[in-house]
Amino acid sequence: MPEYTAPRGTRDILPSETPKWQYLESVFRDICALCDYKEIRTPTFEHTELFTRNLGETTDVVSKEMYTFISRGNKSLTLRPEGTAPVIRAYVQHNLGAGLPVNKLYYIGRSFRYERPQAGRYREHTQLGVEALGSADPAIDAEVISLAAHFFKTVGVKQFELQLNSIGCPECRPAYRKALVVFAEAKVDKLCATCATRYEQNPLRMLDCKVPECKALLVGAPKMSDHLCEDCSGHFAKVQGYLTKFGIDFILDPSLVRGFDYYTKTAFEFVSGELGAQNAIGGGGRYDNLVREVGGSETPGIGFGLGLDRLAMTLDLLGVELPVRDGITAFVAGLGEVGHEAAVELVRSLRMEGIPTDMDYTGRSLKAQMKVANKLKARYVVILGEDEIRAVVATVRDMKTSEQNSVPMMDLAKALKGA
RNA sequence: GCGGGAGUAGCUCAGGUGGUUAGAGCGCCAGGUUGUGGCCCUGGAGGCCGUGGGUUCAAGUCCCAUUUCUCGCCCCA
């Protein structure tokens, strides 16, 4: 083991992997542009209260997974554990709502959570997400969900499950909550320890419990969908209607409860069977009160986030070949001192012509330079020796066909460009 | 926070019951061509056997601790 390794739960994305990541990010940017979402970049850390007050004190993330530290100014700061709250903070701080009726934003950034690492779960992970602020129209719920589905399909995840639920609003959720508590009251001492806590603090999360006994006990529990107020049930019906029209399959999952307290109405998750236990590749929901809670005016919103790490892993498992560009156009091999000097200049001028070019800087033999060129997947090797320099030409070898011919220096860039 | 598996060359892994200079394949470097890649042949470099302690005449091998990775619980992306 080397003396220094990447900290637990973090990892290096090496040059062999980064083209894939760049490709995924660029597809995401393209689709966002297509749907008119604009990029926003927010700080890596925020004031701790932004998260503690808005994600929910009792959520796992806030209660035990945040990277919180006291800065020199004696302020408590936290590395962002999720992407939405910072975007909302920026939206409110800069009063973006005053400029446009609906602000459609996207971000690509790292999130940090102190969790036990396992397959598809890291302490630092990259999240891509969108937030649409300013509209309560169910059509925008459908837009956000379809943007996500579009993205997954475009990059090659053809099979996924879209789980959908509505978790109501402050109008109807308290009544539902009460119904659930009444239902669970008699069984609370048979529930698992965490569910007993949930019963007290956040009963809805009991629905989400994976312990078989709890699941069994909660069979027949009242469903949120039966308790939605008129507004929420109408909204939910319309979202489903749009998704159906869009041809996006979904599964209604009454037990789907998201991890943060700010969600209202629509909640959804994208699940892929390829991954292990960490099978959620993306998710999101509506948060009609979050902007006000962060200090802005009454502004409805909806968003979703997806984990790039998990997506990359899913694509690997699926064996999806991404159209990543690799290899250079030209490798210039210089022979001897004179050849090397000439190569330095030629490489520079080919690059100025926009031709991806590289050369050797370790004084290797021609044979060794050819091997390097091959490894770099160079389309052509341009050989410069004394003979070529004297004749003001270059020997150009086509590495695919092994054909080789002499090209006047003047025509070289043009010849390589046409390739 | 809890439980299972694992840590030997850059990578993937061998190294019965403890016993001399720790091996292979791939990769890397060089040679087989006075200036030519992929295939092949030959040679070479490269290991505090995760770390610390213990048992022993002797530890990669046994014991303990620790750390990292890994898989699962929980939660989520």
Tab-separated table of C-alpha atoms (C1' of nucleotides) in Angstrom:
chain	number	residue	atom	x	y	z
A	1	MET	CA	0.000	0.000	0.000
A	2	PRO	CA	1.245	3.455	-0.865
A	3	GLU	CA	1.758	5.874	1.981
A	4	TYR	CA	-1.101	8.054	0.774
A	5	THR	CA	-4.357	6.768	-0.601
A	6	ALA	CA	-7.604	8.524	-1.448
A	7	PRO	CA	-9.637	8.905	1.757
A	8	ARG	CA	-12.198	6.240	2.534
A	9	GLY	CA	-15.279	6.522	0.386
A	10	THR	CA	-13.597	8.751	-2.185
A	11	ARG	CA	-11.909	7.698	-5.387
A	12	ASP	CA	-9.943	8.883	-8.361
A	13	ILE	CA	-11.565	8.896	-11.757
A	14	LEU	CA	-8.574	8.006	-13.915
A	15	PRO	CA	-7.869	9.135	-17.492
A	16	SER	CA	-9.149	5.822	-18.778
A	17	GLU	CA	-12.549	6.615	-17.225
A	18	THR	CA	-12.905	10.369	-17.628
A	19	PRO	CA	-13.929	10.341	-21.311
A	20	LYS	CA	-16.985	8.352	-20.282
A	21	TRP	CA	-17.834	10.846	-17.563
A	22	GLN	CA	-17.348	13.743	-19.929
A	23	TYR	CA	-19.626	12.093	-22.436
A	24	LEU	CA	-22.380	11.539	-19.862
A	25	GLU	CA	-22.107	15.119	-18.681
A	26	SER	CA	-22.242	16.450	-22.215
A	27	VAL	CA	-25.359	14.426	-23.033
A	28	PHE	CA	-26.929	15.773	-19.876
A	29	ARG	CA	-26.027	19.345	-20.828
A	30	ASP	CA	-27.438	18.821	-24.317
A	31	ILE	CA	-30.733	17.516	-23.014
A	32	CYS	CA	-30.963	20.349	-20.506
A	33	ALA	CA	-30.357	22.815	-23.318
A	34	LEU	CA	-33.027	21.081	-25.364
A	35	CYS	CA	-35.530	21.573	-22.549
A	36	ASP	CA	-34.220	25.073	-21.809
A	37	TYR	CA	-32.662	24.445	-18.424
A	38	LYS	CA	-29.758	26.768	-17.593
A	39	GLU	CA	-26.726	25.804	-15.578
A	40	ILE	CA	-26.196	27.111	-12.088
A	41	ARG	CA	-23.048	26.545	-10.048
A	42	THR	CA	-23.214	26.868	-6.299
A	43	PRO	CA	-20.533	26.582	-3.588
A	44	THR	CA	-19.344	23.225	-2.342
A	45	PHE	CA	-20.205	24.198	1.226
A	46	GLU	CA	-23.006	26.204	2.774
A	47	HIS	CA	-24.044	27.439	6.164
A	48	THR	CA	-25.021	24.383	8.147
A	49	GLU	CA	-28.462	25.740	9.004
A	50	LEU	CA	-29.492	25.671	5.338
A	51	PHE	CA	-29.509	21.900	5.538
A	52	THR	CA	-30.481	21.275	9.139
A	53	ARG	CA	-33.519	23.514	8.890
A	54	ASN	CA	-34.752	22.458	5.468
A	55	LEU	CA	-33.944	18.791	4.931
A	56	GLY	CA	-35.437	17.850	8.296
A	57	GLU	CA	-33.701	17.455	11.659
A	58	THR	CA	-34.636	13.814	11.946
A	59	THR	CA	-33.542	12.704	8.495
A	60	ASP	CA	-30.569	10.360	8.404
A	61	VAL	CA	-28.569	12.779	6.305
A	62	VAL	CA	-28.896	15.652	8.746
A	63	SER	CA	-28.721	13.645	11.943
A	64	LYS	CA	-25.621	11.600	11.181
A	65	GLU	CA	-24.192	11.948	7.693
A	66	MET	CA	-23.088	15.538	7.199
A	67	TYR	CA	-19.534	16.779	6.882
A	68	THR	CA	-19.838	19.736	9.203
A	69	PHE	CA	-16.958	21.874	10.391
A	70	ILE	CA	-16.360	25.137	12.175
A	71	SER	CA	-14.552	27.650	10.020
A	72	ARG	CA	-12.020	30.161	11.254
A	73	GLY	CA	-14.733	32.743	11.561
A	74	ASN	CA	-16.409	30.423	14.041
A	75	LYS	CA	-19.272	29.676	11.668
A	76	SER	CA	-20.642	26.203	11.189
A	77	LEU	CA	-20.319	25.143	7.564
A	78	THR	CA	-21.318	21.906	5.845
A	79	LEU	CA	-20.203	20.247	2.619
A	80	ARG	CA	-23.404	19.980	0.635
A	81	PRO	CA	-25.039	16.598	1.177
A	82	GLU	CA	-27.517	17.147	-1.676
A	83	GLY	CA	-28.045	19.496	-4.572
A	84	THR	CA	-31.427	21.093	-4.156
A	85	ALA	CA	-31.145	23.246	-1.032
A	86	PRO	CA	-28.096	25.189	-2.312
A	87	VAL	CA	-29.855	25.925	-5.606
A	88	ILE	CA	-32.922	27.177	-3.774
A	89	ARG	CA	-30.707	29.307	-1.541
A	90	ALA	CA	-29.074	30.897	-4.590
A	91	TYR	CA	-32.457	31.383	-6.239
A	92	VAL	CA	-33.736	33.232	-3.185
A	93	GLN	CA	-30.533	35.170	-2.518
A	94	HIS	CA	-30.384	36.570	-6.048
A	95	ASN	CA	-34.125	36.893	-6.403
A	96	LEU	CA	-34.092	34.952	-9.672
A	97	GLY	CA	-37.852	34.682	-9.440
A	98	ALA	CA	-38.137	38.377	-10.278
A	99	GLY	CA	-36.571	37.864	-13.685
A	100	LEU	CA	-38.569	35.043	-15.164
A	101	PRO	CA	-41.926	33.444	-14.422
A	102	VAL	CA	-40.282	30.024	-14.318
A	103	ASN	CA	-36.600	29.446	-13.644
A	104	LYS	CA	-35.376	26.150	-15.010
A	105	LEU	CA	-31.955	25.313	-13.655
A	106	TYR	CA	-29.520	22.432	-13.813
A	107	TYR	CA	-26.334	21.639	-11.942
A	108	ILE	CA	-23.470	19.179	-11.984
A	109	GLY	CA	-21.694	18.917	-8.688
A	110	ARG	CA	-20.267	16.809	-5.930
A	111	SER	CA	-22.210	15.868	-2.836
A	112	PHE	CA	-20.804	14.601	0.429
A	113	ARG	CA	-22.261	12.215	2.943
A	114	TYR	CA	-20.510	10.397	5.742
A	115	GLU	CA	-21.843	6.896	5.137
A	116	ARG	CA	-20.381	3.430	5.140
A	117	PRO	CA	-19.112	2.913	1.582
A	118	GLN	CA	-20.392	0.006	-0.451
A	119	ALA	CA	-21.272	-0.845	-4.039
A	120	GLY	CA	-22.476	2.362	-5.672
A	121	ARG	CA	-22.201	4.389	-2.511
A	122	TYR	CA	-19.403	6.826	-1.895
A	123	ARG	CA	-18.781	9.570	0.607
A	124	GLU	CA	-18.230	11.971	-2.249
A	125	HIS	CA	-20.327	11.478	-5.315
A	126	THR	CA	-21.212	13.440	-8.404
A	127	GLN	CA	-24.783	14.429	-8.868
A	128	LEU	CA	-26.503	15.832	-11.938
A	129	GLY	CA	-29.827	17.474	-11.372
A	130	VAL	CA	-32.441	19.955	-12.461
A	131	GLU	CA	-34.779	22.244	-10.545
A	132	ALA	CA	-37.809	23.985	-12.061
A	133	LEU	CA	-38.990	26.875	-9.915
A	134	GLY	CA	-42.128	28.935	-10.245
A	135	SER	CA	-44.760	26.593	-11.616
A	136	ALA	CA	-47.255	24.301	-9.935
A	137	ASP	CA	-48.407	22.974	-13.301
A	138	PRO	CA	-48.384	19.158	-13.359
A	139	ALA	CA	-47.025	19.494	-16.881
A	140	ILE	CA	-43.717	20.597	-15.446
A	141	ASP	CA	-43.633	17.553	-13.169
A	142	ALA	CA	-43.994	15.508	-16.312
A	143	GLU	CA	-41.321	17.583	-18.053
A	144	VAL	CA	-38.785	16.968	-15.291
A	145	ILE	CA	-39.537	13.251	-15.160
A	146	SER	CA	-39.412	12.892	-18.907
A	147	LEU	CA	-36.142	14.817	-19.070
A	148	ALA	CA	-34.662	12.253	-16.689
A	149	ALA	CA	-36.101	9.332	-18.639
A	150	HIS	CA	-34.868	10.844	-21.892
A	151	PHE	CA	-31.389	11.128	-20.444
A	152	PHE	CA	-31.291	7.558	-19.163
A	153	LYS	CA	-32.463	6.188	-22.489
A	154	THR	CA	-30.059	8.329	-24.493
A	155	VAL	CA	-26.992	7.124	-22.631
A	156	GLY	CA	-28.046	3.505	-22.882
A	157	VAL	CA	-30.059	2.604	-19.790
A	158	LYS	CA	-33.014	1.197	-21.687
A	159	GLN	CA	-34.467	-0.698	-18.773
A	160	PHE	CA	-35.396	1.072	-15.596
A	161	GLU	CA	-38.326	1.272	-13.301
A	162	LEU	CA	-39.950	4.608	-12.598
A	163	GLN	CA	-41.647	4.528	-9.221
A	164	LEU	CA	-44.200	7.212	-8.608
A	165	ASN	CA	-46.169	8.436	-5.648
A	166	SER	CA	-47.777	11.528	-4.248
A	167	ILE	CA	-47.005	12.343	-0.663
A	168	GLY	CA	-49.569	15.104	-0.394
A	169	CYS	CA	-49.214	18.575	0.995
A	170	PRO	CA	-49.559	20.335	4.364
A	171	GLU	CA	-53.314	20.411	3.702
A	172	CYS	CA	-53.838	16.701	3.499
A	173	ARG	CA	-50.760	15.033	4.925
A	174	PRO	CA	-51.507	15.702	8.610
A	175	ALA	CA	-54.812	13.870	8.336
A	176	TYR	CA	-53.139	10.990	6.580
A	177	ARG	CA	-50.371	10.986	9.122
A	178	LYS	CA	-52.960	10.748	11.839
A	179	ALA	CA	-54.691	7.856	10.096
A	180	LEU	CA	-51.395	6.054	9.786
A	181	VAL	CA	-50.551	6.608	13.428
A	182	VAL	CA	-53.955	5.294	14.469
A	183	PHE	CA	-53.408	2.242	12.300
A	184	ALA	CA	-49.951	1.585	13.740
A	185	GLU	CA	-50.783	2.390	17.346
A	186	ALA	CA	-51.611	-1.159	18.373
A	187	LYS	CA	-48.547	-2.574	16.626
A	188	VAL	CA	-45.938	-0.081	17.665
A	189	ASP	CA	-44.281	-2.369	20.229
A	190	LYS	CA	-43.894	-5.065	17.582
A	191	LEU	CA	-42.175	-2.783	15.110
A	192	CYS	CA	-38.407	-2.592	14.765
A	193	ALA	CA	-36.500	-0.046	16.846
A	194	THR	CA	-36.070	2.451	14.024
A	195	CYS	CA	-39.739	2.201	13.120
A	196	ALA	CA	-40.673	2.872	16.719
A	197	THR	CA	-38.701	6.106	16.442
A	198	ARG	CA	-40.279	6.807	13.082
A	199	TYR	CA	-43.688	6.277	14.619
A	200	GLU	CA	-42.909	9.166	16.934
A	201	GLN	CA	-41.024	11.460	14.594
A	202	ASN	CA	-41.823	10.690	10.973
A	203	PRO	CA	-44.505	8.009	10.637
A	204	LEU	CA	-44.521	8.095	6.838
A	205	ARG	CA	-41.045	6.634	6.764
A	206	MET	CA	-42.371	3.460	8.396
A	207	LEU	CA	-43.869	2.612	5.009
A	208	ASP	CA	-40.387	2.504	3.610
A	209	CYS	CA	-39.025	0.025	6.129
A	210	LYS	CA	-37.289	-3.033	4.663
A	211	VAL	CA	-37.629	-5.232	7.762
A	212	PRO	CA	-40.003	-8.057	6.758
A	213	GLU	CA	-41.856	-8.012	10.096
A	214	CYS	CA	-42.576	-4.293	9.760
A	215	LYS	CA	-43.673	-4.773	6.189
A	216	ALA	CA	-46.053	-7.492	7.276
A	217	LEU	CA	-47.443	-5.415	10.119
A	218	LEU	CA	-48.070	-2.501	7.818
A	219	VAL	CA	-49.959	-4.455	5.184
A	220	GLY	CA	-53.311	-2.829	4.848
A	221	ALA	CA	-52.061	0.469	6.202
A	222	PRO	CA	-53.946	3.471	4.918
A	223	LYS	CA	-52.572	4.835	1.671
A	224	MET	CA	-51.661	8.430	1.033
A	225	SER	CA	-53.390	8.201	-2.304
A	226	ASP	CA	-56.714	7.674	-0.511
A	227	HIS	CA	-56.171	10.734	1.652
A	228	LEU	CA	-54.998	13.288	-0.882
A	229	CYS	CA	-56.891	16.561	-0.900
A	230	GLU	CA	-58.695	17.619	-4.034
A	231	ASP	CA	-55.790	19.753	-5.212
A	232	CYS	CA	-53.203	17.018	-4.685
A	233	SER	CA	-55.214	14.192	-6.179
A	234	GLY	CA	-56.084	16.302	-9.208
A	235	HIS	CA	-52.453	17.225	-9.637
A	236	PHE	CA	-51.314	13.620	-9.292
A	237	ALA	CA	-53.891	12.421	-11.815
A	238	LYS	CA	-52.691	14.968	-14.334
A	239	VAL	CA	-49.031	14.044	-13.849
A	240	GLN	CA	-49.921	10.421	-14.531
A	241	GLY	CA	-51.965	11.478	-17.540
A	242	TYR	CA	-49.052	13.358	-19.073
A	243	LEU	CA	-46.613	10.538	-18.450
A	244	THR	CA	-48.991	8.125	-20.116
A	245	LYS	CA	-49.306	10.440	-23.094
A	246	PHE	CA	-45.513	10.660	-23.257
A	247	GLY	CA	-45.298	6.885	-23.316
A	248	ILE	CA	-43.277	6.796	-20.088
A	249	ASP	CA	-44.109	3.719	-18.028
A	250	PHE	CA	-44.365	4.078	-14.289
A	251	ILE	CA	-45.335	2.043	-11.283
A	252	LEU	CA	-47.417	3.534	-8.520
A	253	ASP	CA	-45.678	2.844	-5.247
A	254	PRO	CA	-47.648	3.979	-2.188
A	255	SER	CA	-44.668	3.223	0.032
A	256	LEU	CA	-42.323	5.586	-1.809
A	257	VAL	CA	-41.322	8.282	0.659
A	258	ARG	CA	-38.342	10.453	-0.081
A	259	GLY	CA	-35.534	11.070	2.331
A	260	PHE	CA	-35.983	14.783	2.913
A	261	ASP	CA	-38.815	16.575	4.607
A	262	TYR	CA	-39.244	19.293	2.011
A	263	TYR	CA	-41.043	17.140	-0.522
A	264	THR	CA	-44.723	17.616	-1.362
A	265	LYS	CA	-47.043	15.998	-3.881
A	266	THR	CA	-45.125	14.217	-6.638
A	267	ALA	CA	-42.292	11.912	-5.528
A	268	PHE	CA	-40.437	9.587	-7.875
A	269	GLU	CA	-37.444	7.341	-8.115
A	270	PHE	CA	-35.648	5.668	-10.996
A	271	VAL	CA	-34.459	2.184	-10.125
A	272	SER	CA	-32.149	-0.056	-12.116
A	273	GLY	CA	-31.912	-3.758	-11.464
A	274	GLU	CA	-28.275	-3.866	-12.516
A	275	LEU	CA	-26.907	-2.381	-9.345
A	276	GLY	CA	-26.730	-4.187	-6.041
A	277	ALA	CA	-28.470	-2.886	-2.987
A	278	GLN	CA	-27.921	0.714	-4.060
A	279	ASN	CA	-30.347	0.397	-6.926
A	280	ALA	CA	-31.679	3.956	-7.169
A	281	ILE	CA	-30.048	5.764	-10.064
A	282	GLY	CA	-32.047	8.932	-9.654
A	283	GLY	CA	-34.998	10.472	-7.961
A	284	GLY	CA	-36.748	13.641	-7.062
A	285	GLY	CA	-40.008	15.302	-6.335
A	286	ARG	CA	-41.978	18.438	-5.839
A	287	TYR	CA	-41.241	20.872	-3.020
A	288	ASP	CA	-43.841	23.600	-3.043
A	289	ASN	CA	-42.877	25.115	0.301
A	290	LEU	CA	-39.121	24.965	0.209
A	291	VAL	CA	-38.544	28.367	-1.373
A	292	ARG	CA	-40.656	30.050	1.269
A	293	GLU	CA	-38.912	28.096	4.022
A	294	VAL	CA	-35.546	29.237	2.714
A	295	GLY	CA	-36.814	32.806	2.896
A	296	GLY	CA	-38.235	33.526	-0.531
A	297	SER	CA	-41.761	34.167	-1.619
A	298	GLU	CA	-44.332	31.420	-2.103
A	299	THR	CA	-42.837	29.553	-5.078
A	300	PRO	CA	-43.617	26.004	-6.149
A	301	GLY	CA	-40.771	23.841	-7.404
A	302	ILE	CA	-39.830	20.397	-8.574
A	303	GLY	CA	-36.542	18.738	-9.322
A	304	PHE	CA	-34.611	15.547	-9.658
A	305	GLY	CA	-31.067	14.369	-9.167
A	306	LEU	CA	-29.126	11.426	-10.457
A	307	GLY	CA	-25.869	9.895	-9.366
A	308	LEU	CA	-23.228	9.884	-12.051
A	309	ASP	CA	-21.185	7.269	-10.192
A	310	ARG	CA	-24.078	4.851	-10.128
A	311	LEU	CA	-24.993	5.621	-13.690
A	312	ALA	CA	-21.443	4.908	-14.885
A	313	MET	CA	-21.487	1.685	-12.894
A	314	THR	CA	-24.839	0.673	-14.353
A	315	LEU	CA	-23.589	1.268	-17.882
A	316	ASP	CA	-20.515	-0.851	-17.182
A	317	LEU	CA	-22.663	-3.666	-15.891
A	318	LEU	CA	-24.927	-3.380	-18.912
A	319	GLY	CA	-21.882	-3.477	-21.164
A	320	VAL	CA	-22.949	-0.280	-22.909
A	321	GLU	CA	-20.289	1.052	-25.260
A	322	LEU	CA	-20.289	4.826	-25.159
A	323	PRO	CA	-19.245	6.763	-28.241
A	324	VAL	CA	-16.217	8.265	-26.589
A	325	ARG	CA	-13.572	9.759	-28.803
A	326	ASP	CA	-10.071	8.569	-28.167
A	327	GLY	CA	-6.808	8.602	-30.027
A	328	ILE	CA	-4.985	11.419	-31.727
A	329	THR	CA	-4.721	12.244	-35.400
A	330	ALA	CA	-0.975	12.524	-35.651
A	331	PHE	CA	2.077	11.392	-33.742
A	332	VAL	CA	5.271	13.057	-34.865
A	333	ALA	CA	8.324	10.844	-34.564
A	334	GLY	CA	11.634	12.659	-34.784
A	335	LEU	CA	14.903	10.855	-35.461
A	336	GLY	CA	17.962	12.021	-33.640
A	337	GLU	CA	18.647	15.475	-32.317
A	338	VAL	CA	17.765	17.231	-35.566
A	339	GLY	CA	14.604	15.230	-36.030
A	340	HIS	CA	13.505	15.955	-32.490
A	341	GLU	CA	13.993	19.691	-32.920
A	342	ALA	CA	11.999	19.602	-36.163
A	343	ALA	CA	9.289	17.514	-34.464
A	344	VAL	CA	8.889	20.068	-31.687
A	345	GLU	CA	8.160	22.762	-34.237
A	346	LEU	CA	5.946	20.608	-36.410
A	347	VAL	CA	3.829	19.455	-33.489
A	348	ARG	CA	3.277	23.057	-32.510
A	349	SER	CA	2.192	24.083	-35.990
A	350	LEU	CA	-0.088	21.071	-36.522
A	351	ARG	CA	-1.806	21.890	-33.264
A	352	MET	CA	-2.258	25.471	-34.411
A	353	GLU	CA	-4.017	23.983	-37.418
A	354	GLY	CA	-6.377	22.208	-35.067
A	355	ILE	CA	-4.968	18.730	-35.564
A	356	PRO	CA	-4.737	16.655	-32.364
A	357	THR	CA	-1.061	15.813	-32.232
A	358	ASP	CA	1.499	14.414	-29.850
A	359	MET	CA	5.152	13.368	-29.834
A	360	ASP	CA	7.799	11.699	-27.696
A	361	TYR	CA	9.728	13.624	-25.084
A	362	THR	CA	11.866	10.817	-23.708
A	363	GLY	CA	14.442	10.358	-26.448
A	364	ARG	CA	13.248	6.981	-27.661
A	365	SER	CA	14.208	5.055	-30.750
A	366	LEU	CA	11.944	5.187	-33.771
A	367	LYS	CA	10.739	1.688	-32.979
A	368	ALA	CA	9.819	2.713	-29.450
A	369	GLN	CA	8.128	5.850	-30.742
A	370	MET	CA	6.045	3.737	-33.103
A	371	LYS	CA	4.932	1.616	-30.184
A	372	VAL	CA	3.911	4.686	-28.248
A	373	ALA	CA	2.032	6.016	-31.280
A	374	ASN	CA	0.220	2.729	-31.518
A	375	LYS	CA	-0.701	2.853	-27.852
A	376	LEU	CA	-1.963	6.405	-28.217
A	377	LYS	CA	-4.127	5.201	-31.113
A	378	ALA	CA	-2.602	7.701	-33.491
A	379	ARG	CA	-4.184	7.629	-36.927
A	380	TYR	CA	-0.926	8.728	-38.584
A	381	VAL	CA	2.704	8.780	-37.641
A	382	VAL	CA	4.677	11.606	-39.182
A	383	ILE	CA	8.336	10.644	-39.400
A	384	LEU	CA	11.012	13.319	-39.501
A	385	GLY	CA	14.617	12.257	-40.091
A	386	GLU	CA	17.555	13.859	-41.791
A	387	ASP	CA	16.393	12.708	-45.229
A	388	GLU	CA	12.962	14.249	-44.804
A	389	ILE	CA	14.314	17.499	-43.427
A	390	ARG	CA	16.727	17.841	-46.314
A	391	ALA	CA	13.918	17.285	-48.831
A	392	VAL	CA	11.407	19.424	-46.893
A	393	VAL	CA	8.959	16.550	-46.712
A	394	ALA	CA	7.570	14.240	-44.038
A	395	THR	CA	7.031	10.525	-44.214
A	396	VAL	CA	3.423	9.874	-43.273
A	397	ARG	CA	2.487	6.390	-42.170
A	398	ASP	CA	-1.162	5.416	-42.038
A	399	MET	CA	-1.379	3.238	-38.942
A	400	LYS	CA	-4.485	1.466	-40.155
A	401	THR	CA	-3.362	0.467	-43.609
A	402	SER	CA	0.395	0.592	-42.976
A	403	GLU	CA	0.720	2.627	-46.172
A	404	GLN	CA	3.470	5.151	-46.131
A	405	ASN	CA	4.287	8.046	-48.365
A	406	SER	CA	6.217	11.219	-48.639
A	407	VAL	CA	4.263	14.454	-48.243
A	408	PRO	CA	5.713	17.928	-48.827
A	409	MET	CA	5.786	19.880	-45.574
A	410	MET	CA	3.595	22.544	-47.158
A	411	ASP	CA	0.766	20.084	-47.787
A	412	LEU	CA	1.066	18.172	-44.533
A	413	ALA	CA	-1.575	19.924	-42.443
A	414	LYS	CA	-4.064	19.724	-45.261
A	415	ALA	CA	-3.397	16.037	-45.811
A	416	LEU	CA	-3.845	15.219	-42.139
A	417	LYS	CA	-6.910	17.391	-41.783
A	418	GLY	CA	-8.736	15.590	-44.545
A	419	ALA	CA	-8.300	12.394	-42.594
B	1	G	C1'	-23.557	2.679	13.757
B	2	C	C1'	-23.893	-3.143	12.986
B	3	G	C1'	-22.435	-7.873	10.300
B	4	G	C1'	-19.696	-11.133	6.318
B	5	G	C1'	-15.268	-11.572	2.874
B	6	A	C1'	-10.436	-9.860	1.502
B	7	G	C1'	-5.365	-7.184	1.502
B	8	U	C1'	1.334	-11.000	-2.032
B	9	A	C1'	4.834	-6.925	-8.478
B	10	G	C1'	1.378	-1.366	-12.213
B	11	C	C1'	-3.104	-5.176	-13.026
B	12	U	C1'	-5.362	-10.312	-12.207
B	13	C	C1'	-3.832	-13.945	-9.047
B	14	A	C1'	-0.588	-18.781	-7.314
B	15	G	C1'	2.124	-19.596	-2.961
B	16	G	C1'	-0.855	-28.143	1.078
B	17	U	C1'	0.190	-29.271	7.356
B	18	G	C1'	5.320	-22.382	9.271
B	19	G	C1'	11.575	-24.016	6.730
B	20	U	C1'	16.975	-21.347	2.220
B	21	U	C1'	17.542	-16.256	-3.114
B	22	A	C1'	8.498	-15.192	-2.921
B	23	G	C1'	6.298	-17.087	-8.424
B	24	A	C1'	2.961	-16.897	-13.072
B	25	G	C1'	0.104	-14.363	-16.798
B	26	C	C1'	-0.791	-9.517	-18.565
B	27	G	C1'	1.524	-4.715	-18.609
B	28	C	C1'	6.347	-2.033	-18.670
B	29	C	C1'	11.679	-1.498	-20.653
B	30	A	C1'	15.487	-3.369	-24.055
B	31	G	C1'	17.130	-6.561	-28.043
B	32	G	C1'	15.811	-9.749	-32.409
B	33	U	C1'	15.808	-4.394	-38.185
B	34	U	C1'	21.634	1.492	-40.150
B	35	G	C1'	15.010	4.824	-39.595
B	36	U	C1'	9.267	1.807	-38.534
B	37	G	C1'	3.705	-0.114	-34.422
B	38	G	C1'	0.204	-4.372	-33.817
B	39	C	C1'	1.889	-10.858	-33.980
B	40	C	C1'	6.093	-13.842	-32.435
B	41	C	C1'	10.961	-14.937	-29.870
B	42	U	C1'	14.855	-13.607	-26.138
B	43	G	C1'	16.424	-10.886	-22.020
B	44	G	C1'	15.533	-7.259	-18.061
B	45	A	C1'	13.477	-4.037	-14.363
B	46	G	C1'	9.865	-4.126	-10.700
B	47	G	C1'	7.593	-6.865	-4.090
B	48	C	C1'	9.321	-3.504	4.010
B	49	C	C1'	3.760	-10.289	1.156
B	50	G	C1'	-1.487	-3.482	4.087
B	51	U	C1'	0.521	-1.716	9.122
B	52	G	C1'	1.864	-2.733	14.341
B	53	G	C1'	2.556	-6.322	17.984
B	54	G	C1'	2.859	-11.564	19.587
B	55	U	C1'	4.075	-17.142	19.290
B	56	U	C1'	8.562	-19.720	17.271
B	57	C	C1'	15.289	-21.625	16.254
B	58	A	C1'	12.335	-19.939	11.905
B	59	A	C1'	6.173	-16.277	9.877
B	60	G	C1'	3.668	-14.409	3.210
B	61	U	C1'	1.937	-18.812	6.042
B	62	C	C1'	-0.263	-19.254	13.111
B	63	C	C1'	-2.574	-15.566	17.020
B	64	C	C1'	-4.163	-10.460	18.403
B	65	A	C1'	-4.916	-5.497	17.164
B	66	U	C1'	-5.336	-1.834	13.550
B	67	U	C1'	-6.238	0.142	8.784
B	68	U	C1'	-8.018	0.012	3.828
B	69	C	C1'	-10.919	-2.268	0.177
B	70	U	C1'	-15.231	-5.079	-0.675
B	71	C	C1'	-20.342	-7.022	0.026
B	72	G	C1'	-24.735	-6.653	3.018
B	73	C	C1'	-28.011	-4.053	7.028
B	74	C	C1'	-29.598	1.057	7.498
B	75	C	C1'	-30.228	5.129	4.223
B	76	C	C1'	-29.872	6.963	-0.381
B	77	A	C1'	-27.535	9.086	-5.813
